[in-house]
Each structure stands twice: as structure tokens, then as C-alpha cells.
Amino acid sequence: MLIIPAIDIKDGRCVRLRQGRMDDETVFSDDPVSVAQRWVDQGAQRLHIVDLDGARAGKPANLSIIEQITQNHPKIPIQVGGGIRSEETIQTYLNVGVRYTVIGTRAVREPHFVEELCLEFPGHIIVGLDAKDGKVATDGWSKLSHHDAIDLAQHFVQEGVASIIFTDISRDGMMQGVNVDSTVELAQALPIPIIASGGVSTLEDIKALQAVADEGISGAIIGRALYEGSIDLQQALALTSD
């Protein structure tokens, strides 16, 4: 199971939000490029980058920073989300070295859009499903849709997505532990890998996910816990390398 450090960029800085609220941020670094270097130096084999400004604007807002990170680490698969609403944006990211693009809001609003992307960029499309009480949220988590997370994920599998990132937004940034049951429920319903996100706050959470990884959980994205020190990246990598 991959341990994937999260780098959330807002106003050019590395921040973490609580439950996706733009007005509840903690700044951890003014230099996301150096943060990426730190995680790679400690052994990270993939990075998860979110352009928070892009999520609000509906288009990339921190492209130059992301490009700098991909150029510094050409062998590290990097997945980017936040404001990816067009084929042109995906092509731009792939051109600068991003491996996977994460589609969120537009995937929920226009599921057929995902099918078009998977045909044009096979193997490069990940859908991010952010859910609360089983319902999918959109627009930077500010709106809850009527879509059931499992039903929607099964649809995206048919369209050809590479994997699904599943975030329980009630847990994200709250240091309350990962929602293992919901993550396993989704993984068991799908034939493609699930990446867990939201609430991973201790090594015990890592152990709990690792114990059910065979159900189809290929990775865990970790944010605030790494920055506040409640999870040591190298210890987490050691737990999952056996």
C-alpha cells in the first residue's frame, strides 16, 4: 500500500484545510517545492498535489509551482487535482510531467465527461469522490449532491478510470481517524484500486488500512498528520513495505 503525502497549495503556500473550508487553513510552509523535496527524500513514492486556488477558480492557479515539483522529481508519479475541468488542462498537466489528473466536481456534474477523458488520456484519469454520509460533495466540498458514492464510483469504473480517491470529508483535516469501514465498503464494490483519504492521523490508522489493503485499497493520502508530526513518514512507509 502506497503512502502518499499531500501537498495542498493555496496562494503559493503549502497549507491544510479543515473539512475543505477555505477560511480554516493552517500554513505549514511558504515553499511547496521544498516540502515535496522533503517527502521524496524521506522515501515517498508518489505525491498528491491539490491546487486549492484552482479548485475555486475552475482552472489551474499554481501551475508553475507544480511544474517545478515535477521537474525536480521526474521519476516520482505525481497526481494533481483542483480545478481540472477541461481536456486542455489535463494536457497541460501531462505536458509538464504530471502522471495522473484527479477529476472531482465536473466528474460528478457531467459523468460522460469522464468517459471522454479516459478515451483521450487512458491510464491518466483518477476520479476523486469526496463524500459525507455516503453522498458525494462538489465545488471544494461546499455542496452535497444527491449521488450515492458507490453507485457513482461503479459508473466511473465502466468509463475506464485508473483509480478512485475516496475522501470522507467529515474526517478530513480533523485528526479523527480514517473511515476504514466506508473505504472498505467502496473498495469491495469496485474492481479498480481505491486510494483512501481523509482523517489518516496516526500509525494505527495506517495499520488499520494495511490490514484491509487486500480488499482493494492501494494507497493512503496523508496530509495534516505528516505536517503536525503525529505520523512519521518513514515509520509509515516501513509499516507498509513488508
Coordinates of N, CA and C in Angstrom, one line a residue, residues 5-8 13-18 21 24-28 48 50 52 141 172-173 197-199 221-225 227-228:
P5 N 2.1 11.4 0.5 CA 2.0 12.7 1.1 C 1.2 13.7 0.3
A6 N 0.3 14.5 1.0 CA -0.5 15.5 0.3 C 0.2 16.9 0.4
I7 N 0.2 17.6 -0.7 CA 0.7 19.0 -0.7 C -0.4 19.8 -1.3
D8 N -1.1 20.6 -0.4 CA -2.2 21.4 -0.8 C -1.6 22.9 -0.9
R13 N 1.4 28.8 -1.2 CA 2.0 28.3 0.1 C 1.4 26.9 0.3
C14 N 2.1 26.1 1.1 CA 1.6 24.8 1.5 C 0.7 24.9 2.7
V15 N -0.5 24.5 2.6 CA -1.5 24.7 3.7 C -2.3 23.4 3.9
R16 N -3.0 23.3 5.0 CA -4.0 22.3 5.2 C -5.3 23.0 5.6
L17 N -6.4 22.4 5.1 CA -7.7 23.0 5.5 C -8.4 22.0 6.4
R18 N -9.3 22.5 7.2 CA -10.2 21.6 8.0 C -11.5 21.4 7.2
R21 N -12.7 23.7 4.3 CA -13.1 25.1 4.4 C -12.0 26.0 4.1
D24 N -10.6 28.1 6.9 CA -10.0 27.4 8.1 C -8.7 26.7 7.7
E25 N -7.7 27.5 7.4 CA -6.4 26.9 6.9 C -5.3 27.1 7.9
T26 N -4.3 26.2 7.8 CA -3.1 26.3 8.6 C -2.0 26.3 7.5
V27 N -1.1 27.3 7.6 CA 0.0 27.4 6.7 C 1.2 26.6 7.3
F28 N 1.7 25.7 6.5 CA 2.8 24.9 7.0 C 4.2 25.2 6.3
H48 N 0.7 13.6 -3.9 CA -0.7 14.1 -4.2 C -0.7 15.6 -4.0
V50 N -2.8 19.2 -4.5 CA -4.1 19.9 -4.8 C -3.9 21.4 -5.0
L52 N -5.6 24.3 -4.5 CA -6.8 24.8 -3.9 C -7.4 26.1 -4.6
W141 N -16.1 20.8 -1.8 CA -16.8 20.3 -0.7 C -17.9 21.2 -0.1
D172 N -11.8 14.8 7.2 CA -10.6 15.4 6.6 C -10.1 16.6 7.4
G173 N -8.8 16.5 7.7 CA -8.2 17.6 8.5 C -8.6 17.7 9.9
S197 N -8.4 8.5 1.7 CA -8.0 9.9 2.1 C -9.0 10.4 3.1
G198 N -8.5 11.4 3.9 CA -9.4 12.0 4.9 C -9.3 11.3 6.3
G199 N -8.7 12.0 7.2 CA -8.6 11.6 8.6 C -7.5 10.7 9.0
I221 N -3.6 8.7 1.3 CA -3.1 10.0 1.2 C -3.1 10.6 2.7
I222 N -1.9 11.2 3.0 CA -1.8 11.7 4.4 C -1.4 13.2 4.3
G223 N -2.1 14.0 5.0 CA -1.8 15.5 5.0 C -1.4 16.0 6.3
R224 N -2.4 16.5 7.1 CA -2.1 17.2 8.3 C -1.3 16.4 9.3
A225 N -1.5 15.1 9.4 CA -0.8 14.3 10.3 C 0.7 14.3 10.1
Y227 N 2.3 16.9 8.6 CA 2.8 18.2 8.9 C 2.9 18.5 10.4
E228 N 2.0 17.9 11.2 CA 2.0 18.2 12.6 C 2.8 17.2 13.4

